[in-house]
PDB file of C-alpha atoms and ligand atoms in Angstrom:
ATOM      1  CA  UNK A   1     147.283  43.074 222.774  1.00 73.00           C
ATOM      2  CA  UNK A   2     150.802  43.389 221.678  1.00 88.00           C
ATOM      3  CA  UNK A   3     152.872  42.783 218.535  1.00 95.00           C
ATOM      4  CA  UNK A   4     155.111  39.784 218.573  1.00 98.00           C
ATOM      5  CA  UNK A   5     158.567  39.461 217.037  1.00 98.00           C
ATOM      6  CA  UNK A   6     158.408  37.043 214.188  1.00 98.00           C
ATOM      7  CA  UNK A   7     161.152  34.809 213.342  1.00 98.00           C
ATOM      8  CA  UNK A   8     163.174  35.104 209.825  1.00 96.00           C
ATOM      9  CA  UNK A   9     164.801  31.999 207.627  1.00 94.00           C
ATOM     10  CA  UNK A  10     167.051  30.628 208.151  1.00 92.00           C
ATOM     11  CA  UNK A  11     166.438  30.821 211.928  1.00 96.00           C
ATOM     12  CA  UNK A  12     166.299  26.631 213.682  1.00 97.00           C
ATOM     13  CA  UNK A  13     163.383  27.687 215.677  1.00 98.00           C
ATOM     14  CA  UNK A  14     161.396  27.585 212.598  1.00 98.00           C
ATOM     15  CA  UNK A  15     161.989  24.049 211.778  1.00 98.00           C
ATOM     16  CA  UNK A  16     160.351  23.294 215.448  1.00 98.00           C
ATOM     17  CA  UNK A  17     157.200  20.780 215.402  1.00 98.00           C
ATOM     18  CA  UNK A  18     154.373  22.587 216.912  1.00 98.00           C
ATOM     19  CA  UNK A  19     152.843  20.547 219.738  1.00 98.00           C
ATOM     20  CA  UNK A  20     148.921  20.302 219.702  1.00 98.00           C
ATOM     21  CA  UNK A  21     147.055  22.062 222.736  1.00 98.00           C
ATOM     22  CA  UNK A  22     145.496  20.670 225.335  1.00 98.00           C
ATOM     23  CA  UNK A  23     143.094  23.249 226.726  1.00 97.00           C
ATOM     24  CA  UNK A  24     141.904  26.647 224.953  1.00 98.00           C
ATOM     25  CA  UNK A  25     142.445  29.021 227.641  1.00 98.00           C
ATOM     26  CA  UNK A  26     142.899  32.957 228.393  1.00 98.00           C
ATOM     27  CA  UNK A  27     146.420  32.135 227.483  1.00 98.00           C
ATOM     28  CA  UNK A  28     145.200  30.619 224.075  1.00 98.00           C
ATOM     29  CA  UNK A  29     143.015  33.282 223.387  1.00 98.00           C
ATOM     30  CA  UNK A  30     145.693  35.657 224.218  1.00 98.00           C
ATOM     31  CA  UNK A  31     148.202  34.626 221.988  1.00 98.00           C
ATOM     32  CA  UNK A  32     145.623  34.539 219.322  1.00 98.00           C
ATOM     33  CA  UNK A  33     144.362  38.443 219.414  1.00 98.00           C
ATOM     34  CA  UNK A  34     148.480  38.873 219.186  1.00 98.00           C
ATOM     35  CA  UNK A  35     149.235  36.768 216.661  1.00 98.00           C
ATOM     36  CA  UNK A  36     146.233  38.610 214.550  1.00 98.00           C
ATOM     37  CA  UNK A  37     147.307  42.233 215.658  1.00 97.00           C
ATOM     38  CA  UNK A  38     150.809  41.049 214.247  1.00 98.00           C
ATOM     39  CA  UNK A  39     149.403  39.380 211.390  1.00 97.00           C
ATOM     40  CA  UNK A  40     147.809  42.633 210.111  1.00 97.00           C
ATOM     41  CA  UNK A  41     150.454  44.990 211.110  1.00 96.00           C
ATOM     42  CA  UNK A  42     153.337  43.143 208.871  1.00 95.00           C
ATOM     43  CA  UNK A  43     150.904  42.946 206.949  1.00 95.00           C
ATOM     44  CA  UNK A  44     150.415  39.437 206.364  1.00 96.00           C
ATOM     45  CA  UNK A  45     147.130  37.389 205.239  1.00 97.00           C
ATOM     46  CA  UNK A  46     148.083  34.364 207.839  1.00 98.00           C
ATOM     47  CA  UNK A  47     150.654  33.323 210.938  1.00 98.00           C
ATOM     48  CA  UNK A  48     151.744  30.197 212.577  1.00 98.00           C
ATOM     49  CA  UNK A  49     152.243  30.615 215.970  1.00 98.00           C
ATOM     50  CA  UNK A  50     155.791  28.442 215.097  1.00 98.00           C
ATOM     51  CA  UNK A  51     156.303  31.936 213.743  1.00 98.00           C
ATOM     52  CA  UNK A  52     156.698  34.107 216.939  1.00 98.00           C
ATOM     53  CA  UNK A  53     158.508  31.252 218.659  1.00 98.00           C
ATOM     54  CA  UNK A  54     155.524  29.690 220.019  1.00 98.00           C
ATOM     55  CA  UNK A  55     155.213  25.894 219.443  1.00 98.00           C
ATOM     56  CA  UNK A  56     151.454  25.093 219.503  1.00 98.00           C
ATOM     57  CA  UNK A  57     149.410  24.359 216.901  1.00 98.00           C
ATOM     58  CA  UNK A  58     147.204  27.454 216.106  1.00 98.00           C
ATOM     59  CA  UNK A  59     147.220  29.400 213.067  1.00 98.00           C
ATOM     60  CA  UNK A  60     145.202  32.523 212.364  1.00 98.00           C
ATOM     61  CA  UNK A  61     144.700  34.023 209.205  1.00 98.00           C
ATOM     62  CA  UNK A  62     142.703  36.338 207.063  1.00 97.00           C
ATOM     63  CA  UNK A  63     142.147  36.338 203.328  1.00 96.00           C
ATOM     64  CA  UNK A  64     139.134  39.035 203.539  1.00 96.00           C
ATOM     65  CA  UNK A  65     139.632  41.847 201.058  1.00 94.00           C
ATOM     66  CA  UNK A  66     138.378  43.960 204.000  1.00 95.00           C
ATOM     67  CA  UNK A  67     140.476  42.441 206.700  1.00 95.00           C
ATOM     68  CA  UNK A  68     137.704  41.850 208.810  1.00 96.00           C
ATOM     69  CA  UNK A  69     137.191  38.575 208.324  1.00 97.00           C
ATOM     70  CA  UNK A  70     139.430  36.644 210.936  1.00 97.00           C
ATOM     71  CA  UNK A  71     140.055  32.688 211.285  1.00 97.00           C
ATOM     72  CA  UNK A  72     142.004  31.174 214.200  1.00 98.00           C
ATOM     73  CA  UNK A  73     142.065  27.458 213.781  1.00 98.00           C
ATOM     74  CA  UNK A  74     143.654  25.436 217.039  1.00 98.00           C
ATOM     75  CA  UNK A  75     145.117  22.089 216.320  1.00 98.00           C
ATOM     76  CA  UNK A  76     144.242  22.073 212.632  1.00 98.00           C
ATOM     77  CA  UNK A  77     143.676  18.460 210.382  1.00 98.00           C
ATOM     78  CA  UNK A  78     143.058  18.453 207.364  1.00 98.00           C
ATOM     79  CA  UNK A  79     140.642  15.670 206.466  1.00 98.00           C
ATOM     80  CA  UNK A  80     139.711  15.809 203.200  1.00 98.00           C
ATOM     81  CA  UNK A  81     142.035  17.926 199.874  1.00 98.00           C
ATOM     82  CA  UNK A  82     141.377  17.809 196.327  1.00 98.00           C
ATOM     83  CA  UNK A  83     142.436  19.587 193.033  1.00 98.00           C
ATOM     84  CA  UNK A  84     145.448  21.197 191.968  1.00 98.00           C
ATOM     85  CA  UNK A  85     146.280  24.740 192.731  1.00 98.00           C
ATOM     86  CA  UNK A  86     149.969  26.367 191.198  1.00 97.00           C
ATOM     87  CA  UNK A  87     150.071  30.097 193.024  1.00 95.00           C
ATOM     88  CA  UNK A  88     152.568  32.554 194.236  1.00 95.00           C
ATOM     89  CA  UNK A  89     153.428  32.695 197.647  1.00 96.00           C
ATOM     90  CA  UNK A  90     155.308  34.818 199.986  1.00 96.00           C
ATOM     91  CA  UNK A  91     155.904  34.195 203.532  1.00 97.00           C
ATOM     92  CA  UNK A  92     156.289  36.832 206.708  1.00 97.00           C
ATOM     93  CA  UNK A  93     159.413  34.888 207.578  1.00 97.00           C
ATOM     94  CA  UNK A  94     161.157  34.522 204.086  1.00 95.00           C
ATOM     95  CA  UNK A  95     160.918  38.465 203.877  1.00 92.00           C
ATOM     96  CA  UNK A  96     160.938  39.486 200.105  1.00 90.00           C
ATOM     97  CA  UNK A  97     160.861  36.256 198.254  1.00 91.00           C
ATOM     98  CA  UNK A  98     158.322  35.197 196.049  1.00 94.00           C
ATOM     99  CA  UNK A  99     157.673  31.745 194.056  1.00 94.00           C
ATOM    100  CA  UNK A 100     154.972  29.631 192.746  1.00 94.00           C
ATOM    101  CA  UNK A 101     153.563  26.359 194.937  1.00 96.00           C
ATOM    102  CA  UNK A 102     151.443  23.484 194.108  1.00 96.00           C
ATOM    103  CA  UNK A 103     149.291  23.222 196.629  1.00 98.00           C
ATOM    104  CA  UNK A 104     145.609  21.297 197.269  1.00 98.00           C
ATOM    105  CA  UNK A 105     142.631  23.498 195.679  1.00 98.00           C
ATOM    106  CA  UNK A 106     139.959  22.010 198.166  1.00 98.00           C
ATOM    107  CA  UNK A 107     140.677  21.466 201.785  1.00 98.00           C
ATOM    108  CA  UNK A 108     138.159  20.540 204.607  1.00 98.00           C
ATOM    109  CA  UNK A 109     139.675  21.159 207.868  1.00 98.00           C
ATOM    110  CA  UNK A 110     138.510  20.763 211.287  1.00 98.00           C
ATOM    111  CA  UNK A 111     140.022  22.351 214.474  1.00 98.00           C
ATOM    112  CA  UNK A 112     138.713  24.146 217.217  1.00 98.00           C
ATOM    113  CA  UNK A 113     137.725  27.670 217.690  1.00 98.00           C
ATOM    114  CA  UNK A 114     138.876  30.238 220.541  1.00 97.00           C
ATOM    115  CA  UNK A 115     136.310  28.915 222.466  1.00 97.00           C
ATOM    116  CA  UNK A 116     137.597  25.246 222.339  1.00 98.00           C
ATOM    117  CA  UNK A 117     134.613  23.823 219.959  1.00 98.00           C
ATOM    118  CA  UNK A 118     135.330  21.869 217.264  1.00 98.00           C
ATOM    119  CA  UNK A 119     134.824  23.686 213.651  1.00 98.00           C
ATOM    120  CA  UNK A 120     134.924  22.174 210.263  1.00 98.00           C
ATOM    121  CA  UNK A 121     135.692  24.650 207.699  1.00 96.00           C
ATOM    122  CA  UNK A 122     135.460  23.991 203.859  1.00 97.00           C
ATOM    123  CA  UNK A 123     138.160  26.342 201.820  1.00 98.00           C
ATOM    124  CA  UNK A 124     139.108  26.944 198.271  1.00 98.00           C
ATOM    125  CA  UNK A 125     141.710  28.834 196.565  1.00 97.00           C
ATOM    126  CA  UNK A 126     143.386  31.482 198.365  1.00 97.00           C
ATOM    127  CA  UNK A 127     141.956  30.301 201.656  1.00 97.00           C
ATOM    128  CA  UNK A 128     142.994  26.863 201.240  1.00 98.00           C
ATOM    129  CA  UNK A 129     146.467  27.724 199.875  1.00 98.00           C
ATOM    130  CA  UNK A 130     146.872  29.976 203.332  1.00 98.00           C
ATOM    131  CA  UNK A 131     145.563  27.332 205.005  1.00 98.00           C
ATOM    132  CA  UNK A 132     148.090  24.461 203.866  1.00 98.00           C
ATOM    133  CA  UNK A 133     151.242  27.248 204.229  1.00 98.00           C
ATOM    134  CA  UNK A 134     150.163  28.011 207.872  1.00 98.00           C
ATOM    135  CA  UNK A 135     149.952  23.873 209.056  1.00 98.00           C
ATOM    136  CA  UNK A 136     153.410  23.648 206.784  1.00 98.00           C
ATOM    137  CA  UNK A 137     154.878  26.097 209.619  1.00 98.00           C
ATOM    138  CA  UNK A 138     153.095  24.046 212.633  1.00 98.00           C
ATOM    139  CA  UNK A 139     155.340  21.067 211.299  1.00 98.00           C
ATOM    140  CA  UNK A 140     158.400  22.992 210.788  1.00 98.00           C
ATOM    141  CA  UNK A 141     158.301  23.072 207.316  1.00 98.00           C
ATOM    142  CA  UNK A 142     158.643  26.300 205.130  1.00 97.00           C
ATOM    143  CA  UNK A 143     157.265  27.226 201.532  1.00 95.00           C
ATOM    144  CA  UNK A 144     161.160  27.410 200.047  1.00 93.00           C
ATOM    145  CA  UNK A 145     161.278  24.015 200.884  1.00 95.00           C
ATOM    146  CA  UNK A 146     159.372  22.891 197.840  1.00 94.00           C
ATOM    147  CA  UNK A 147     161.709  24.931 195.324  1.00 92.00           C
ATOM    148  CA  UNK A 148     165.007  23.640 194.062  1.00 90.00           C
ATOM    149  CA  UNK A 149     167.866  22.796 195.551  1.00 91.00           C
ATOM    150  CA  UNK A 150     169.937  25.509 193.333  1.00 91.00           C
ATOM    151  CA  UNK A 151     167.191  28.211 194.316  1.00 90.00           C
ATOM    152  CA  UNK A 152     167.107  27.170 198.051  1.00 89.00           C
ATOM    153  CA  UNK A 153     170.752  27.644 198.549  1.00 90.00           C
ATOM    154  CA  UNK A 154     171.040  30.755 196.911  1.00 90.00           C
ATOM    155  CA  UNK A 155     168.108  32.313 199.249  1.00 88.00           C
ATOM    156  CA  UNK A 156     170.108  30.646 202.130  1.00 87.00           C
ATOM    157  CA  UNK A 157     173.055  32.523 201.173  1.00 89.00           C
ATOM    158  CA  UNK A 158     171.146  36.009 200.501  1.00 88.00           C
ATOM    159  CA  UNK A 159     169.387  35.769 204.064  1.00 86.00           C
ATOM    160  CA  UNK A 160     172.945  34.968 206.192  1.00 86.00           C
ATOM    161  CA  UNK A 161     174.077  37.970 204.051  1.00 87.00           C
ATOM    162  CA  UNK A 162     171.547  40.211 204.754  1.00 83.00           C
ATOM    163  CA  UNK A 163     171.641  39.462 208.917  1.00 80.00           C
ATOM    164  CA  UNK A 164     175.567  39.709 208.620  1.00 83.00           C
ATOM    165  CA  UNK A 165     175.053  43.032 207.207  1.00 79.00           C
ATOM    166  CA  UNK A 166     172.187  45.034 207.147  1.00 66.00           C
ATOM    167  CA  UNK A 167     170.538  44.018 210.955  1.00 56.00           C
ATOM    168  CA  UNK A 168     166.880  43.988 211.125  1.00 53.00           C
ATOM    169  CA  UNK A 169     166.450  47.746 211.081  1.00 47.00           C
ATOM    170  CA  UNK A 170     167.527  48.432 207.222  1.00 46.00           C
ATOM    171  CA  UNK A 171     165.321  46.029 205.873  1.00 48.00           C
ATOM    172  CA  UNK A 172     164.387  45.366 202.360  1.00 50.00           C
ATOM    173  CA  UNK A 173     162.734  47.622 200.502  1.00 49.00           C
ATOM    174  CA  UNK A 174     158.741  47.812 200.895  1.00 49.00           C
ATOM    175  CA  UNK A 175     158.099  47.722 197.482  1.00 53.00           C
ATOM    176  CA  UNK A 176     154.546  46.080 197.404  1.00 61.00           C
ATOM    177  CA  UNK A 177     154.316  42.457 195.375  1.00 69.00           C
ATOM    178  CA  UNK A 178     151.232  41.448 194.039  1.00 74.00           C
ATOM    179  CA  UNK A 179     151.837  37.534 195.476  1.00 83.00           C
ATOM    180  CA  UNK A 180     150.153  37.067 198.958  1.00 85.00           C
ATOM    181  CA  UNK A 181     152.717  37.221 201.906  1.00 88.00           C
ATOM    182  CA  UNK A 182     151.201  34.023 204.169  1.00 84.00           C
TER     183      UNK A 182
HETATM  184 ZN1   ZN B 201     154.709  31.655 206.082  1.00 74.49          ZN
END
């Protein structure tokens, strides 16, 4: 397994439509286990493989207190959403910003599995929310995208900033926040 690089805003690769795949393979299954190893090392509680520059449509993710409880869903639809849910979100590729999201509160999605069978899943909450942010990135579309225009720009402007200056290696600080980073 190895840890994958994982793209930052406002980087164009990010904005890529995933394509859907056509046969779960060693390769698929591959990409997978590292997309989970670097899912738990940022740590993170879900990844879009959009996110390390890969542009197929599996997501992992894992909203297990524990972090033992793993999902990896392979050309995700949702086919059925209802409710209202306002949280907090984060994102692994919007380092240190934080806002609040309407999302669906009830999802059912189908996809397949790592062994290429088809799965429905029913998810609420947390799940579902992780769920929704993760397809968002398979179409190229980000959580700051559903913020302001005013608030957009401004995190546009910190981010160009930051890779001007600092370079990857002096990061922001790792002060913990309590939102979940998806
Ligand atoms: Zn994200």
């Amino acid at each position: 397994m190895a840890l994958l690089p994982i793209l930052e805003y406002p980087d164009p690769r990010l904005r890529i439509r995933a394509e859907p795949v056509t046969v779960v393979d060693d390769g698929i299954r591959r990409l997978a286990a590292d997309m989970l190893e670097t899912m738990y090392s940022a740590p993170g509680i879900g990844l879009a493989a959009t996110q390390v520059d890969v542009h197929k449509r599996l997501i992992v993710l894992d909203v297990s207190e524990g972090r033992d409880q793993p999902h990896c869903l392979i050309n995700p639809e949702i086919v059925a959403a209802e409710g209202k849910i306002n949280s907090e979100e984060g994102c692994l590729s919007v380092p240190g910003t934080y806002d609040f999201v309407d999302r669906a509160k009830q999802i059912t999605v189908r996809a397949l599995d790592t062994s290429g069978s088809p799965i429905e899943i029913q998810a609420a909450d947390l799940l579902a929310v992780c769920i929704q942010h993760e397809m968002d990135h398979l179409d190229g579309k980000l959580f700051v995208d559903y913020l302001s225009e005013m608030k957009r720009q401004r995190l546009r402007k910190k981010a160009l900033k930051k890779a001007r200056h600092d370079g990857p290696e002096k990061a922001s600080s790792p002060r913990r926040h309590p939102a979940p980073v998806i």
